[in-house]
Coordinates of C-alpha atoms and ligand atoms in Angstrom, one line a residue:
M1 CA 7.1 19.8 23.3
R2 CA 6.1 16.2 22.4
S3 CA 8.3 16.9 18.8
G4 CA 11.3 17.4 21.1
V5 CA 10.5 14.5 23.2
S6 CA 10.3 12.4 19.7
N7 CA 13.3 13.9 18.6
G8 CA 15.3 13.4 21.6
K9 CA 14.3 9.3 21.4
A10 CA 15.2 9.1 18.0
E11 CA 18.3 10.4 18.8
V12 CA 19.2 8.2 21.6
S13 CA 18.1 4.9 19.2
R14 CA 20.4 7.1 16.6
R15 CA 23.4 6.7 19.2
K16 CA 22.9 3.3 19.4
F17 CA 22.9 2.1 16.2
L18 CA 25.7 4.3 15.7
A19 CA 27.8 2.5 18.1
G20 CA 27.8 -0.5 15.9
S21 CA 28.2 0.9 12.5
T22 CA 30.9 3.2 13.4
A23 CA 32.9 0.0 14.6
L24 CA 32.2 -1.4 11.4
A25 CA 33.0 1.4 9.3
T26 CA 36.1 2.0 10.5
A27 CA 37.5 -1.8 10.6
V28 CA 36.1 -1.5 6.8
G29 CA 38.0 1.8 6.4
A30 CA 41.0 0.2 8.1
L31 CA 40.7 -3.0 5.9
S32 CA 40.6 -1.3 2.5
G33 CA 43.0 1.3 3.2
V34 CA 40.2 4.0 2.1
G35 CA 37.6 5.5 3.3
T36 CA 35.7 9.0 1.9
A37 CA 32.3 7.9 2.2
Q38 CA 33.0 6.5 5.9
E39 CA 35.1 9.8 6.7
A40 CA 32.0 11.6 5.5
Q41 CA 29.7 9.6 7.9
E42 CA 32.2 9.9 10.5
S43 CA 32.0 14.1 10.0
V44 CA 27.9 14.2 10.0
R45 CA 28.1 11.9 13.2
K46 CA 30.5 14.5 15.1
A47 CA 28.6 17.5 13.9
S48 CA 27.6 18.8 17.2
D49 CA 24.0 19.2 18.6
K50 CA 24.5 22.8 18.0
S51 CA 25.3 22.0 14.1
K52 CA 22.0 20.1 14.5
S53 CA 20.0 22.8 15.8
D54 CA 17.4 24.4 13.6
P55 CA 16.7 27.9 15.2
G56 CA 14.5 29.3 12.4
P57 CA 10.7 28.4 11.9
T58 CA 9.8 24.8 11.9
N59 CA 6.7 22.7 11.6
S60 CA 7.1 21.0 14.6
S61 CA 4.2 18.6 14.4
I62 CA 5.5 17.1 10.8
D63 CA 9.1 17.5 12.2
A64 CA 7.8 15.0 15.3
Q65 CA 6.8 12.2 12.6
N66 CA 9.8 12.4 11.0
P67 CA 12.5 12.0 12.6
S68 CA 14.6 10.6 9.9
S69 CA 13.9 13.6 7.7
V70 CA 14.8 15.9 10.8
V71 CA 18.3 14.2 11.6
P72 CA 19.0 11.7 8.9
P73 CA 20.7 8.6 9.6
V74 CA 24.7 9.2 8.8
T75 CA 24.2 5.7 6.0
D76 CA 21.5 8.3 4.5
A77 CA 23.5 10.0 1.3
G78 CA 22.2 12.0 -2.1
S79 CA 19.0 12.6 -3.8
V80 CA 16.7 9.9 -3.6
P81 CA 13.3 10.9 -4.6
M82 CA 10.6 10.8 -1.8
F83 CA 8.8 8.1 -1.4
K84 CA 6.5 9.3 1.1
Y85 CA 3.1 10.9 1.1
P86 CA 0.3 10.6 3.9
F87 CA -3.5 10.3 2.7
S88 CA -3.9 13.3 5.4
L89 CA -2.4 15.7 2.6
S90 CA -4.7 14.7 0.3
H91 CA -8.3 16.2 -1.1
K92 CA -11.1 15.0 0.3
R93 CA -14.6 14.2 -1.7
L94 CA -17.0 14.9 0.7
H95 CA -20.7 13.5 0.0
Q96 CA -23.7 12.8 1.6
G97 CA -22.6 9.0 2.3
G98 CA -18.8 9.1 2.8
W99 CA -16.2 10.3 1.0
S100 CA -12.8 9.8 -0.9
R101 CA -9.0 10.4 -1.4
E102 CA -6.7 9.6 -3.5
V103 CA -2.7 9.5 -3.8
T104 CA -1.8 9.1 -7.4
V105 CA 1.7 9.6 -9.5
R106 CA 0.4 13.6 -8.7
E107 CA 1.1 13.5 -5.1
L108 CA 3.7 10.7 -5.7
P109 CA 5.9 11.3 -8.8
V110 CA 7.6 8.2 -8.2
S111 CA 4.7 6.0 -8.1
K112 CA 4.1 5.3 -11.3
S113 CA 2.6 1.8 -11.4
I114 CA -0.1 2.1 -8.7
A115 CA -2.2 4.8 -7.4
G116 CA -4.8 4.5 -4.1
V117 CA -8.3 5.3 -2.8
D118 CA -8.8 5.7 0.8
M119 CA -12.9 5.4 0.3
R120 CA -15.7 5.7 3.4
L121 CA -19.5 4.8 3.2
T122 CA -22.0 5.0 5.2
A123 CA -24.2 2.6 6.4
G124 CA -26.6 2.8 3.2
G125 CA -24.1 5.1 1.2
I126 CA -23.2 4.0 -2.3
R127 CA -20.2 4.5 -4.6
E128 CA -22.5 4.5 -8.0
L129 CA -22.2 1.9 -10.2
H130 CA -19.1 2.1 -12.7
W131 CA -15.8 1.2 -14.4
H132 CA -12.9 2.4 -15.5
A133 CA -9.3 1.5 -17.0
A134 CA -7.4 0.6 -14.5
A135 CA -7.9 -2.6 -12.8
E136 CA -9.4 -2.5 -8.8
W137 CA -7.8 -4.3 -5.9
A138 CA -9.3 -3.8 -2.6
F139 CA -8.8 -4.1 1.1
M140 CA -11.7 -4.0 3.8
L141 CA -9.8 -1.6 6.6
Y142 CA -13.3 -1.5 8.7
G143 CA -16.9 -2.3 8.8
S144 CA -18.9 -4.1 5.9
A145 CA -19.9 -3.2 2.4
R146 CA -22.0 -5.4 -0.3
I147 CA -20.0 -5.3 -3.5
T148 CA -21.7 -6.1 -7.0
A149 CA -20.7 -6.5 -10.8
I150 CA -21.3 -8.5 -14.0
D151 CA -18.5 -10.5 -15.3
A152 CA -16.9 -10.1 -19.1
N153 CA -20.7 -12.6 -19.7
G154 CA -23.0 -10.6 -18.4
K155 CA -23.8 -12.8 -15.1
S156 CA -24.3 -11.6 -11.8
F157 CA -21.9 -10.9 -9.0
V158 CA -23.0 -9.7 -5.5
A159 CA -21.0 -10.3 -2.4
D160 CA -21.1 -8.9 1.0
V161 CA -17.2 -8.2 2.1
N162 CA -15.6 -7.6 5.7
E163 CA -12.8 -6.4 7.8
G164 CA -9.8 -7.7 6.4
D165 CA -11.4 -9.4 3.1
L166 CA -10.6 -8.4 -0.4
W167 CA -11.4 -8.0 -3.5
Y168 CA -10.7 -7.4 -7.5
F169 CA -12.2 -5.9 -10.8
P170 CA -11.1 -6.4 -13.9
T171 CA -10.2 -3.4 -16.6
G172 CA -13.8 -2.2 -18.1
I173 CA -16.1 -4.6 -15.5
P174 CA -18.8 -2.5 -14.2
H175 CA -19.2 -2.6 -10.4
S176 CA -20.8 -0.7 -7.0
I177 CA -20.3 -0.5 -3.4
Q178 CA -22.4 0.0 -0.2
G179 CA -21.9 0.2 3.1
L180 CA -24.0 -2.1 4.9
G181 CA -24.8 -1.5 9.0
P182 CA -24.2 -0.9 12.0
D183 CA -21.7 1.6 10.7
G184 CA -20.8 1.1 6.7
A185 CA -17.0 0.5 5.5
E186 CA -13.8 2.1 4.9
F187 CA -11.2 0.4 2.5
L188 CA -8.4 0.9 0.6
L189 CA -8.8 0.7 -3.5
V190 CA -5.6 -0.7 -5.3
F191 CA -5.1 0.5 -9.0
D192 CA -2.5 -1.2 -11.7
D193 CA -2.1 2.3 -13.1
G194 CA -0.2 5.2 -11.2
N195 CA -1.5 7.4 -13.3
F196 CA -5.2 6.7 -12.2
S197 CA -7.7 8.9 -11.0
E198 CA -11.1 8.7 -9.1
Y199 CA -12.3 11.4 -11.0
A200 CA -11.8 9.6 -14.3
T201 CA -14.4 6.7 -13.9
V202 CA -17.2 5.9 -16.2
L203 CA -20.4 7.1 -13.9
L204 CA -23.6 5.4 -14.7
S205 CA -25.3 8.6 -13.7
E206 CA -23.1 11.3 -16.0
W207 CA -23.6 8.1 -18.9
M208 CA -27.3 8.8 -18.8
A209 CA -27.1 12.5 -18.3
H210 CA -25.0 13.0 -21.5
T211 CA -27.3 10.6 -23.5
P212 CA -30.5 12.5 -25.3
R213 CA -33.9 11.1 -23.3
E214 CA -35.2 10.0 -26.7
V215 CA -32.0 7.9 -27.3
L216 CA -32.6 6.3 -24.2
A217 CA -36.5 5.8 -24.3
K218 CA -35.6 3.7 -27.8
N219 CA -32.8 1.7 -26.4
F220 CA -34.9 0.4 -23.0
G221 CA -38.3 0.0 -25.6
V222 CA -40.1 2.5 -23.0
G223 CA -41.7 6.2 -23.3
T224 CA -39.1 9.1 -22.6
Q225 CA -42.5 10.3 -19.5
A226 CA -41.0 7.3 -17.7
L227 CA -37.3 8.5 -17.5
N228 CA -37.8 12.4 -16.3
K229 CA -36.7 12.4 -13.4
L230 CA -33.0 10.9 -14.1
Q231 CA -29.9 12.5 -12.7
T232 CA -28.6 15.5 -14.8
Q233 CA -25.0 15.5 -13.1
E234 CA -23.0 12.9 -11.0
L235 CA -23.7 11.2 -7.9
F236 CA -20.5 9.1 -7.2
I237 CA -21.0 8.7 -3.4
F238 CA -24.7 9.3 -2.2
Q239 CA -26.8 7.9 0.3
S240 CA -29.3 5.2 -0.1
E241 CA -30.8 3.1 2.3
V242 CA -29.3 -0.2 4.1
P243 CA -29.6 -3.1 1.1
P244 CA -31.9 -6.2 1.4
P245 CA -30.5 -9.5 2.6
L246 CA -27.5 -11.0 0.3
T247 CA -29.9 -14.2 -0.6
A248 CA -32.4 -11.4 -2.0
D249 CA -30.1 -9.1 -3.5
Q250 CA -28.3 -12.2 -5.3
R251 CA -31.1 -14.1 -6.8
A252 CA -32.7 -10.7 -7.9
A253 CA -29.8 -10.4 -10.2
A254 CA -28.9 -13.4 -10.8
G255 CA -32.0 -13.4 -12.7
A256 CA -32.7 -16.8 -15.5
M257 CA -28.8 -16.1 -16.5
G258 CA -27.8 -17.8 -13.1
P259 CA -24.9 -16.2 -11.2
S260 CA -21.2 -15.9 -12.5
A261 CA -19.1 -18.4 -11.9
L262 CA -16.4 -16.3 -11.0
D263 CA -15.2 -15.1 -7.1
F264 CA -14.3 -11.4 -7.5
A265 CA -13.8 -11.8 -3.4
F266 CA -11.6 -13.0 -1.5
R267 CA -11.4 -14.1 2.3
L268 CA -7.9 -13.5 3.0
T269 CA -8.6 -14.4 7.0
Q270 CA -9.2 -17.8 6.0
Q271 CA -6.2 -18.1 4.4
P272 CA -2.7 -19.7 6.4
V273 CA 0.2 -17.5 7.4
T274 CA 2.5 -17.4 4.8
Q275 CA 5.5 -17.3 6.7
R276 CA 5.6 -16.8 10.6
T277 CA 9.0 -15.8 12.6
K278 CA 9.5 -14.1 15.9
G279 CA 9.9 -10.5 14.3
G280 CA 6.1 -11.0 12.7
E281 CA 4.4 -12.7 9.8
V282 CA 3.5 -12.2 6.5
R283 CA 0.3 -13.6 4.1
I284 CA 1.3 -13.2 0.7
I285 CA -1.8 -13.3 -2.2
D286 CA -1.2 -13.7 -5.7
S287 CA -3.0 -14.8 -8.6
S288 CA -1.7 -18.0 -7.5
L289 CA -4.7 -18.1 -4.6
F290 CA -6.5 -15.3 -5.5
K291 CA -7.1 -16.3 -8.9
A292 CA -9.3 -13.1 -10.2
S293 CA -6.2 -11.1 -9.0
T294 CA -4.4 -11.4 -12.4
T295 CA -2.2 -8.0 -12.2
I296 CA -1.8 -6.8 -8.5
A297 CA 0.4 -9.1 -6.1
A298 CA 0.2 -8.5 -2.5
A299 CA 1.8 -9.0 1.2
I300 CA 0.0 -8.1 4.4
V301 CA 3.0 -7.9 6.8
T302 CA 3.2 -7.6 10.1
V303 CA 6.4 -7.0 11.9
H304 CA 6.4 -7.1 16.0
P305 CA 8.4 -4.5 17.6
G306 CA 11.9 -4.6 17.8
G307 CA 11.6 -6.8 14.3
M308 CA 12.4 -5.6 11.1
R309 CA 11.1 -6.5 7.3
E310 CA 15.1 -7.8 6.4
L311 CA 16.8 -6.5 3.4
H312 CA 15.5 -7.2 0.2
W313 CA 14.5 -6.0 -3.2
H314 CA 11.5 -7.0 -6.1
P315 CA 13.0 -8.1 -9.7
N316 CA 9.8 -8.4 -11.0
A317 CA 8.0 -4.7 -9.7
D318 CA 7.6 -1.1 -7.9
E319 CA 6.3 -1.9 -4.5
W320 CA 3.4 0.2 -3.8
Q321 CA 2.7 0.4 0.3
Y322 CA 0.0 1.4 2.9
Y323 CA 0.8 1.0 6.3
I324 CA -2.5 0.1 8.5
S325 CA -1.4 0.6 11.6
G326 CA 1.5 1.2 14.4
K327 CA 4.8 3.1 13.2
G328 CA 7.9 2.4 11.3
R329 CA 10.7 3.8 9.7
M330 CA 11.9 2.5 5.7
T331 CA 15.6 3.0 4.0
V332 CA 15.4 2.9 0.5
F333 CA 19.1 2.3 -1.5
A334 CA 19.6 3.4 -4.7
T335 CA 22.1 3.3 -7.1
G336 CA 25.4 5.9 -7.2
S337 CA 25.7 5.5 -3.3
R338 CA 22.4 7.0 -2.3
A339 CA 20.2 6.3 0.2
R340 CA 17.0 7.9 2.3
T341 CA 14.9 7.0 5.0
A342 CA 11.5 7.8 5.9
D343 CA 9.0 7.3 8.7
F344 CA 5.6 5.9 8.2
E345 CA 2.2 5.6 10.3
A346 CA -1.2 5.1 9.4
G347 CA -3.0 5.9 6.7
D348 CA 0.7 6.5 5.0
V349 CA 1.4 6.2 1.2
G350 CA 5.0 4.6 0.7
Y351 CA 6.9 3.6 -2.9
V352 CA 9.8 1.5 -3.5
Q353 CA 10.9 1.2 -7.7
Q354 CA 11.5 -1.9 -9.2
T355 CA 14.9 -3.5 -8.1
L356 CA 15.9 -0.9 -5.3
P357 CA 17.0 -2.5 -1.6
H358 CA 15.3 -1.9 1.2
Y359 CA 14.0 -2.7 4.6
I360 CA 11.3 -1.4 7.0
E361 CA 11.9 -1.4 11.2
N362 CA 9.0 -1.6 13.7
T363 CA 9.8 1.6 15.6
G364 CA 6.9 1.9 18.1
D365 CA 6.0 -0.4 20.8
T366 CA 2.8 -2.1 19.0
D367 CA 2.6 -4.5 15.7
L368 CA 3.3 -2.2 12.4
R369 CA 0.7 -3.4 10.2
F370 CA 1.1 -2.7 6.2
L371 CA 0.7 -3.7 3.0
E372 CA 3.0 -4.3 -0.2
M373 CA 1.0 -4.2 -3.5
F374 CA 2.8 -4.8 -7.2
K375 CA 1.4 -4.8 -10.7
S376 CA 2.1 -8.2 -11.1
S377 CA 0.5 -11.6 -11.1
F378 CA 2.6 -12.7 -9.1
Y379 CA 4.6 -12.5 -6.3
Q380 CA 8.6 -12.1 -5.6
D381 CA 11.1 -11.1 -3.7
L382 CA 14.9 -11.7 -2.9
S383 CA 16.5 -11.5 0.5
L384 CA 19.8 -10.4 0.9
S385 CA 20.5 -13.1 3.4
E386 CA 19.3 -15.7 1.0
W387 CA 21.8 -14.3 -1.5
L388 CA 25.1 -14.1 0.6
S389 CA 24.2 -17.8 2.2
H390 CA 24.1 -19.2 -1.8
T391 CA 27.0 -17.6 -3.1
P392 CA 30.4 -19.5 -2.9
P393 CA 31.8 -18.4 0.8
E394 CA 35.2 -17.2 -0.3
L395 CA 33.8 -15.0 -2.5
V396 CA 31.2 -13.5 -0.1
M397 CA 33.9 -13.1 2.0
A398 CA 36.5 -11.3 0.2
H399 CA 33.7 -8.8 -0.7
L400 CA 32.7 -8.0 3.3
N401 CA 35.8 -8.9 5.1
I402 CA 34.2 -11.1 7.7
D403 CA 34.8 -14.4 8.9
K404 CA 33.4 -17.6 8.2
A405 CA 31.9 -18.0 11.7
T406 CA 30.1 -14.4 11.0
L407 CA 28.9 -15.9 7.6
D408 CA 27.7 -19.5 8.6
A409 CA 26.1 -17.3 11.1
L410 CA 24.1 -15.4 8.5
P411 CA 20.1 -16.9 7.8
K412 CA 20.3 -19.5 5.0
E413 CA 16.8 -18.3 3.4
K414 CA 14.6 -16.1 3.3
L415 CA 13.3 -14.7 6.4
V416 CA 10.6 -11.9 5.5
I417 CA 10.5 -10.5 8.9
V418 CA 13.9 -11.0 11.0
P419 CA 14.2 -11.6 14.0
H420 CA 13.8 -15.7 12.9
Ligands
LIG501 MN1 -14.0 1.1 -8.9
LIG502 MN1 9.6 -4.9 -0.3

């Protein structure tokens, strides 16, 4: 019955929306003297509840989460490739010490430029020492962890990260992550390659297991006896003890060389909000602020109930999204009169191809929080409002059949989140 209630609510808001859009469609149709698309929309709108009914088998719990698929907005049209994948559908690798699951181009074929991993580590749980061919950007979702690395000069980096903090490890830089007390951590890892897989990383344990003991003994200058207990298979994630105080680990790792001058971590919560409106707020973090993050730019967005991430697009890169909390609905408009709407909630991944227009509405009664990620050193977007308000007015009015007063009412700058 939950699905019935949910669909009913969606239907009510859809009707409200239709009341406005139909008037506009009629006006535009009357002025232009054509209206094939509008006529098609009219016929969808007029489809009776009987036509929309679904008497056959259906997955009612998935339907309840996806009202925009059950009854699409009349403005949706054509075949836009699927741009949603919930982490809940991913295979989970369970270990003593935690788990991980990934969304890559294999799960979500449109997501060619970025892949993501959701990982949980218990207190003391270790994601083993490793590196990979993609660069790694991370967002702490819960708890705290200790991260370690060495920089390209071999100098050590050891830091503790808490909820809301970020880190970035460049391609080929070795690193580890370990959950701290009281309850470890959960975090999102974002890789600058959709084809990345967490199954394809260089692991210390596997490297040692596939190198002859005699060679390792020669390399380290020790006897083979000392290496008798080396791992013979991968660790990946394993349970250990909570590490000693941070300063002790930092001092021991730095040794005589001293620590790295690079900071691979970033304290997001210490950064001021980039833009705040009545509708919400956004923090934009790219390499201009987070120097280490040379291949990933991010926007951390909060949309209040009733607010909307405004109509916009990104000239420079595809957008990979992770929904942290709340409920939302995104429509992506594509070339050839195509548009598609999908519903999102916590744990879902969304994707928008470079340059395609889109907007995201908060459809819930709590704040909608999500990440926008780009494979780029810099963040870039253009808004529909700033485009139209910085184009000669006669030119815009000739396109839209709106009067000067309406045009003048448009926001003059990018708001990111509406209302102003
Ligand atoms: Mn990694
Ligand atoms: Mn966007």
